mmCIF file of C-alpha atoms in Angstrom:
data_model
loop_
_atom_site.group_PDB
_atom_site.id
_atom_site.type_symbol
_atom_site.label_atom_id
_atom_site.label_comp_id
_atom_site.label_asym_id
_atom_site.label_seq_id
_atom_site.Cartn_x
_atom_site.Cartn_y
_atom_site.Cartn_z
ATOM 1 C CA ASP B 78 -7.320 -24.317 -28.386
ATOM 2 C CA TYR B 79 -4.030 -25.572 -26.296
ATOM 3 C CA PRO B 80 -3.112 -24.216 -23.282
ATOM 4 C CA PHE B 81 -6.773 -21.994 -23.392
ATOM 5 C CA LYS B 82 -8.555 -25.089 -23.698
ATOM 6 C CA GLU B 83 -7.722 -29.201 -23.126
ATOM 7 C CA VAL B 84 -9.106 -30.981 -26.854
ATOM 8 C CA GLU B 85 -8.979 -33.932 -27.058
ATOM 9 C CA GLY B 86 -5.852 -35.621 -29.119
ATOM 10 C CA GLU B 87 -4.697 -32.188 -29.828
ATOM 11 C CA SER B 88 -0.789 -31.583 -28.839
ATOM 12 C CA THR B 89 -0.292 -29.840 -25.281
ATOM 13 C CA ASP B 90 3.617 -29.276 -25.167
ATOM 14 C CA HIS B 91 5.223 -25.706 -24.648
ATOM 15 C CA PRO B 92 1.955 -23.848 -22.999
ATOM 16 C CA HIS B 93 4.320 -20.808 -23.309
ATOM 17 C CA HIS B 94 3.458 -21.175 -27.340
ATOM 18 C CA THR B 95 0.070 -18.556 -27.854
ATOM 19 C CA GLY B 96 -0.514 -16.980 -31.108
ATOM 20 C CA MET B 97 2.030 -14.612 -32.871
ATOM 21 C CA TYR B 98 4.534 -13.139 -30.243
ATOM 22 C CA PHE B 99 7.790 -11.143 -29.897
ATOM 23 C CA THR B 100 10.599 -12.176 -27.214
ATOM 24 C CA PHE B 101 14.061 -14.109 -26.189
ATOM 25 C CA GLY B 102 15.581 -16.282 -24.168
ATOM 26 C CA SER B 103 14.775 -19.354 -21.858
ATOM 27 C CA LYS B 104 17.951 -19.448 -19.606
ATOM 28 C CA GLY B 105 18.654 -15.681 -18.318
ATOM 29 C CA GLU B 106 20.379 -14.242 -21.976
ATOM 30 C CA VAL B 107 19.059 -10.749 -21.768
ATOM 31 C CA ASN B 108 20.927 -9.267 -18.336
ATOM 32 C CA GLY B 109 20.059 -12.546 -16.549
ATOM 33 C CA ASP B 110 16.604 -12.408 -17.606
ATOM 34 C CA HIS B 111 14.293 -14.169 -19.773
ATOM 35 C CA PHE B 112 11.487 -13.714 -21.408
ATOM 36 C CA TRP B 113 10.662 -16.630 -23.464
ATOM 37 C CA ASN B 114 8.335 -18.113 -21.162
ATOM 38 C CA MET B 115 5.230 -16.854 -19.421
ATOM 39 C CA HIS B 116 5.481 -15.647 -15.695
ATOM 40 C CA PRO B 117 3.569 -14.959 -13.237
ATOM 41 C CA VAL B 118 4.959 -12.830 -11.865
ATOM 42 C CA PRO B 119 8.580 -10.845 -13.559
ATOM 43 C CA PRO B 120 10.647 -11.403 -15.131
ATOM 44 C CA GLN B 121 7.742 -10.322 -17.731
ATOM 45 C CA ILE B 122 6.561 -8.401 -20.835
ATOM 46 C CA LYS B 123 3.956 -5.579 -19.365
ATOM 47 C CA HIS B 124 1.854 -3.960 -21.984
ATOM 48 C CA ILE B 125 2.248 -0.710 -21.123
ATOM 49 C CA GLU B 126 -0.340 1.660 -23.419
ATOM 50 C CA THR B 127 -1.739 1.758 -27.105
ATOM 51 C CA VAL B 128 -0.714 4.542 -28.571
ATOM 52 C CA LYS B 129 -2.726 4.407 -31.376
ATOM 53 C CA ALA B 130 -5.615 1.851 -33.490
ATOM 54 C CA GLU B 131 -7.301 3.251 -36.077
ATOM 55 C CA ASN B 132 -7.362 2.604 -40.178
ATOM 56 C CA GLY B 133 -5.444 -1.064 -40.210
ATOM 57 C CA ILE B 134 -2.648 0.402 -37.900
ATOM 58 C CA LEU B 135 -1.913 -0.647 -34.333
ATOM 59 C CA ASN B 136 0.574 0.928 -32.256
ATOM 60 C CA THR B 137 1.205 0.107 -28.632
ATOM 61 C CA LEU B 138 4.292 0.446 -25.685
ATOM 62 C CA ILE B 139 5.616 -2.539 -24.113
ATOM 63 C CA HIS B 140 8.282 -2.698 -20.709
ATOM 64 C CA CYS B 141 10.117 -5.668 -20.763
ATOM 65 C CA ILE B 142 10.324 -6.046 -16.791
ATOM 66 C CA ASN B 143 13.363 -7.758 -14.879
ATOM 67 C CA SER B 144 13.001 -10.070 -12.156
ATOM 68 C CA GLU B 145 13.825 -7.079 -9.933
ATOM 69 C CA ASN B 146 10.643 -5.224 -10.746
ATOM 70 C CA GLN B 147 12.136 -2.747 -12.874
ATOM 71 C CA PRO B 148 11.908 -1.901 -16.292
ATOM 72 C CA ILE B 149 14.947 -2.229 -18.307
ATOM 73 C CA MET B 150 13.744 -1.965 -22.086
ATOM 74 C CA GLU B 151 11.215 -0.846 -23.338
ATOM 75 C CA GLU B 152 9.236 -2.135 -27.368
ATOM 76 C CA ASN B 153 7.667 0.235 -29.858
ATOM 77 C CA ARG B 154 5.393 -1.679 -32.304
ATOM 78 C CA ALA B 155 3.619 -0.928 -34.846
ATOM 79 C CA MET B 156 1.616 -3.321 -36.406
ATOM 80 C CA GLU B 157 -0.029 -2.428 -40.173
ATOM 81 C CA PHE B 158 -3.019 -5.248 -41.416
ATOM 82 C CA VAL B 159 -4.018 -5.108 -44.950
ATOM 83 C CA VAL B 160 -6.429 -7.663 -46.238
ATOM 84 C CA GLU B 161 -6.418 -8.524 -49.889
ATOM 85 C CA GLU B 162 -8.140 -11.474 -51.702
ATOM 86 C CA ASN B 163 -7.898 -14.982 -50.347
ATOM 87 C CA LYS B 164 -4.789 -12.981 -47.928
ATOM 88 C CA TYR B 165 -4.038 -11.292 -44.721
ATOM 89 C CA ILE B 166 -1.127 -8.976 -44.362
ATOM 90 C CA ILE B 167 0.414 -7.823 -41.142
ATOM 91 C CA ASP B 168 3.737 -5.446 -41.216
ATOM 92 C CA PHE B 169 5.461 -5.215 -37.437
ATOM 93 C CA THR B 170 7.999 -2.762 -36.863
ATOM 94 C CA ILE B 171 9.822 -3.202 -33.971
ATOM 95 C CA GLU B 172 12.238 -1.368 -32.143
ATOM 96 C CA LEU B 173 13.560 -1.922 -28.891
ATOM 97 C CA LYS B 174 15.315 0.864 -26.723
ATOM 98 C CA ALA B 175 17.631 -0.032 -23.811
ATOM 99 C CA LEU B 176 16.298 2.200 -20.558
ATOM 100 C CA GLU B 177 18.765 2.948 -17.958
ATOM 101 C CA GLU B 178 21.381 0.250 -18.376
ATOM 102 C CA ALA B 179 22.520 -1.708 -21.100
ATOM 103 C CA VAL B 180 20.681 -4.834 -22.344
ATOM 104 C CA THR B 181 22.770 -7.460 -23.850
ATOM 105 C CA PHE B 182 21.102 -10.508 -25.735
ATOM 106 C CA GLU B 183 22.884 -13.342 -25.313
ATOM 107 C CA ASP B 184 23.175 -16.300 -27.755
ATOM 108 C CA THR B 185 20.231 -19.151 -27.629
ATOM 109 C CA LYS B 186 17.740 -20.562 -30.000
ATOM 110 C CA GLU B 187 14.663 -19.588 -28.001
ATOM 111 C CA GLY B 188 13.351 -16.793 -30.223
ATOM 112 C CA MET B 189 12.426 -14.483 -30.603
ATOM 113 C CA PHE B 190 9.235 -13.430 -33.488
ATOM 114 C CA ALA B 191 7.304 -16.807 -34.216
ATOM 115 C CA ILE B 192 3.957 -17.905 -34.467
ATOM 116 C CA ARG B 193 2.630 -21.201 -33.277
ATOM 117 C CA VAL B 194 0.072 -23.390 -35.679
ATOM 118 C CA ALA B 195 -2.458 -25.516 -35.385
ATOM 119 C CA ASP B 196 -1.928 -29.421 -35.135
ATOM 120 C CA TRP B 197 -3.060 -29.686 -38.672
ATOM 121 C CA MET B 198 -1.056 -27.378 -40.551
ATOM 122 C CA CYS B 199 2.642 -28.859 -38.659
ATOM 123 C CA GLU B 200 4.605 -31.360 -40.387
ATOM 124 C CA LYS B 201 5.301 -33.775 -36.932
ATOM 125 C CA ASN B 202 3.936 -33.245 -33.844
ATOM 126 C CA LYS B 203 2.475 -35.234 -31.264
ATOM 127 C CA GLY B 204 -1.427 -34.341 -31.648
ATOM 128 C CA LYS B 205 -3.374 -37.168 -32.734
ATOM 129 C CA LEU B 206 -6.299 -35.423 -33.871
ATOM 130 C CA TYR B 207 -5.341 -34.536 -37.026
ATOM 131 C CA GLU B 208 -3.246 -35.800 -39.647
ATOM 132 C CA ASN B 209 0.062 -33.290 -39.887
ATOM 133 C CA THR B 210 -0.308 -31.961 -43.866
ATOM 134 C CA GLY B 211 2.182 -29.281 -43.567
ATOM 135 C CA GLU B 212 5.770 -28.061 -44.887
ATOM 136 C CA TYR B 213 8.083 -25.708 -44.669
ATOM 137 C CA LEU B 214 9.844 -24.022 -47.878
ATOM 138 C CA ASN B 215 12.661 -21.352 -47.267
ATOM 139 C CA ALA B 216 14.225 -18.649 -50.314
ATOM 140 C CA GLU B 217 16.286 -20.976 -51.473
ATOM 141 C CA GLY B 218 14.379 -23.677 -52.116
ATOM 142 C CA ASP B 219 15.133 -25.615 -49.068
ATOM 143 C CA LYS B 220 12.180 -28.048 -47.874
ATOM 144 C CA LYS B 221 10.937 -29.404 -44.673
ATOM 145 C CA GLU B 222 11.942 -28.402 -40.739
ATOM 146 C CA LYS B 223 15.410 -30.152 -41.904
ATOM 147 C CA GLY B 224 16.103 -28.397 -44.673
ATOM 148 C CA VAL B 225 14.748 -24.714 -43.515
ATOM 149 C CA TRP B 226 15.626 -24.913 -39.459
ATOM 150 C CA GLY B 227 18.990 -23.811 -38.587
ATOM 151 C CA LYS B 228 19.460 -21.703 -41.716
ATOM 152 C CA ARG B 229 19.644 -17.529 -42.630
ATOM 153 C CA SER B 230 16.581 -16.884 -45.509
ATOM 154 C CA SER B 231 14.968 -13.962 -45.956
ATOM 155 C CA TRP B 232 11.600 -15.509 -46.109
ATOM 156 C CA VAL B 233 9.973 -19.090 -45.024
ATOM 157 C CA ARG B 234 6.478 -20.134 -46.134
ATOM 158 C CA LEU B 235 4.652 -22.997 -44.319
ATOM 159 C CA GLU B 236 1.573 -24.941 -45.948
ATOM 160 C CA GLY B 237 -0.846 -27.380 -44.698
ATOM 161 C CA GLU B 238 -4.601 -28.749 -45.317
ATOM 162 C CA LYS B 239 -7.370 -29.587 -43.621
ATOM 163 C CA ASP B 240 -10.977 -30.352 -44.240
ATOM 164 C CA GLY B 241 -10.504 -29.619 -47.899
ATOM 165 C CA LYS B 242 -9.451 -25.473 -46.724
ATOM 166 C CA PHE B 243 -5.501 -24.833 -47.947
ATOM 167 C CA ILE B 244 -3.965 -22.456 -45.697
ATOM 168 C CA GLY B 245 0.139 -20.776 -45.649
ATOM 169 C CA ILE B 246 1.605 -18.520 -43.591
ATOM 170 C CA ALA B 247 4.440 -16.797 -44.826
ATOM 171 C CA ILE B 248 7.140 -14.872 -42.809
ATOM 172 C CA TYR B 249 9.637 -12.424 -44.733
ATOM 173 C CA HIS B 250 12.343 -10.612 -42.695
ATOM 174 C CA HIS B 251 13.261 -7.359 -43.470
ATOM 175 C CA PRO B 252 16.672 -6.142 -44.740
ATOM 176 C CA GLU B 253 16.961 -2.668 -42.233
ATOM 177 C CA SER B 254 16.419 -5.805 -39.383
ATOM 178 C CA VAL B 255 19.337 -6.469 -37.240
ATOM 179 C CA ASN B 256 21.234 -9.461 -38.370
ATOM 180 C CA TYR B 257 19.396 -9.758 -41.862
ATOM 181 C CA PRO B 258 18.890 -12.326 -43.154
ATOM 182 C CA THR B 259 17.706 -14.185 -39.620
ATOM 183 C CA TYR B 260 18.165 -18.084 -38.417
ATOM 184 C CA TRP B 261 14.973 -19.897 -38.605
ATOM 185 C CA HIS B 262 13.885 -21.407 -35.300
ATOM 186 C CA ALA B 263 11.040 -22.830 -37.458
ATOM 187 C CA ARG B 264 10.230 -26.959 -36.002
ATOM 188 C CA GLY B 265 8.114 -29.322 -37.690
ATOM 189 C CA TYR B 266 5.905 -29.851 -33.844
ATOM 190 C CA GLY B 267 4.720 -25.794 -35.111
ATOM 191 C CA CYS B 268 7.291 -23.262 -33.868
ATOM 192 C CA PHE B 269 7.599 -21.286 -36.411
ATOM 193 C CA SER B 270 10.070 -18.575 -35.609
ATOM 194 C CA ALA B 271 12.731 -16.376 -37.087
ATOM 195 C CA ASN B 272 15.455 -15.932 -34.729
ATOM 196 C CA PRO B 273 17.706 -12.593 -35.881
ATOM 197 C CA ILE B 274 19.875 -13.025 -32.753
ATOM 198 C CA GLY B 275 20.150 -16.511 -31.947
ATOM 199 C CA GLN B 276 23.351 -18.210 -34.081
ATOM 200 C CA TYR B 277 25.245 -20.446 -32.087
ATOM 201 C CA ASP B 278 22.814 -23.182 -31.480
ATOM 202 C CA PHE B 279 21.632 -22.908 -35.540
ATOM 203 C CA GLN B 280 25.376 -23.221 -36.201
ATOM 204 C CA ARG B 281 26.423 -26.568 -33.784
ATOM 205 C CA GLY B 282 22.900 -27.521 -34.847
ATOM 206 C CA ARG B 283 23.221 -28.088 -38.400
ATOM 207 C CA GLY B 284 26.801 -29.646 -37.845
ATOM 208 C CA GLU B 285 29.291 -26.780 -38.686
ATOM 209 C CA GLU B 286 32.403 -26.618 -37.839
ATOM 210 C CA ASN B 287 33.918 -24.323 -34.854
ATOM 211 C CA PRO B 288 29.950 -22.335 -34.250
ATOM 212 C CA VAL B 289 30.373 -18.735 -33.365
ATOM 213 C CA ARG B 290 28.666 -17.363 -30.530
ATOM 214 C CA ARG B 291 27.050 -13.841 -30.865
ATOM 215 C CA THR B 292 25.317 -11.317 -28.671
ATOM 216 C CA LEU B 293 23.344 -7.710 -28.974
ATOM 217 C CA THR B 294 24.066 -5.217 -26.654
ATOM 218 C CA ILE B 295 21.535 -1.978 -26.895
ATOM 219 C CA GLU B 296 23.181 0.541 -25.112
ATOM 220 C CA PRO B 297 21.468 3.061 -22.597
ATOM 221 C CA GLY B 298 18.414 5.336 -24.893
ATOM 222 C CA GLU B 299 19.592 3.879 -28.061
ATOM 223 C CA THR B 300 17.986 1.112 -29.957
ATOM 224 C CA ALA B 301 17.270 -2.152 -32.286
ATOM 225 C CA LEU B 302 15.234 -2.543 -34.880
ATOM 226 C CA PHE B 303 13.583 -5.967 -36.031
ATOM 227 C CA LYS B 304 10.703 -5.872 -38.878
ATOM 228 C CA PHE B 305 8.967 -8.423 -40.076
ATOM 229 C CA ARG B 306 6.093 -9.445 -42.552
ATOM 230 C CA MET B 307 3.389 -12.028 -41.816
ATOM 231 C CA THR B 308 1.080 -13.387 -44.808
ATOM 232 C CA ILE B 309 -1.601 -15.646 -44.136
ATOM 233 C CA TYR B 310 -2.932 -16.663 -47.465
ATOM 234 C CA GLU B 311 -5.541 -19.539 -48.889
ATOM 235 C CA SER B 312 -4.484 -21.151 -52.599
ATOM 236 C CA PRO B 313 -0.542 -22.433 -52.779
ATOM 237 C CA GLY B 314 2.047 -19.879 -53.715
ATOM 238 C CA THR B 315 4.942 -20.123 -55.905
ATOM 239 C CA LYS B 316 8.882 -19.249 -54.958
ATOM 240 C CA ASP B 317 8.359 -16.863 -57.387
ATOM 241 C CA GLN B 318 5.622 -15.079 -55.404
ATOM 242 C CA PHE B 319 6.956 -15.264 -52.486
ATOM 243 C CA ASP B 320 10.215 -14.003 -53.764
ATOM 244 C CA GLN B 321 8.484 -10.991 -55.764
ATOM 245 C CA GLU B 322 6.807 -10.259 -52.280
ATOM 246 C CA PHE B 323 9.679 -10.387 -50.143
ATOM 247 C CA GLU B 324 10.764 -7.822 -52.634
ATOM 248 C CA ASP B 325 8.031 -5.532 -52.295
ATOM 249 C CA PHE B 326 8.471 -5.748 -48.628
ATOM 250 C CA SER B 327 11.931 -4.934 -48.676
ATOM 251 C CA LYS B 328 11.073 -1.780 -50.370
ATOM 252 C CA ASN B 329 8.667 -0.057 -47.677
#
């Protein structure tokens, strides 16, 4: 429930982790501003218009507003919702377009396409209300935060159980997206994030020699494409099933 409601025993860290989100930067990594936290004043991410909302499709126009209260970038987001037996699928196609000036994303682990999960689905957190039951798995077969954090992979899934009910979340990164396959900022405390822009923090965090910083610059009028699928499902899935779903998604 946090940060919308405080429940005794639940974890209360990172109030900006609210549901599913797509954003980047905590120390001025986007043209000197940052959008990873939630602010009552600019810099902010601002919903401008719902372009379409019908037949399982939701298209929106969003602006990234800098600290001078000027839009520097627009986000055109298309979401397709599909309901299958014991499974919900949401496909995200996100185009970021620089407006009057180039937009440069500096290197940071704080991003980018993420969901914050309930305490019981975490591998380990400070909440005391529920038992932590979650476990990560990536496309290479690595498990838990120790195995998946800071590595590149086409998909990662997280599975957990509460009151006898089993739930899993899988995130897939489309090959047409920027810097495929993405790095993963997948934390045991519940931040489950794909970050295709960050690199240095992950390489350094995994002890690689000579970690390299990378940036992404979008020139005025140009776009960068980010495509993800999030699947929320019941009953445990096998690695072969996730591999097949990634193959199906990558053909879209």
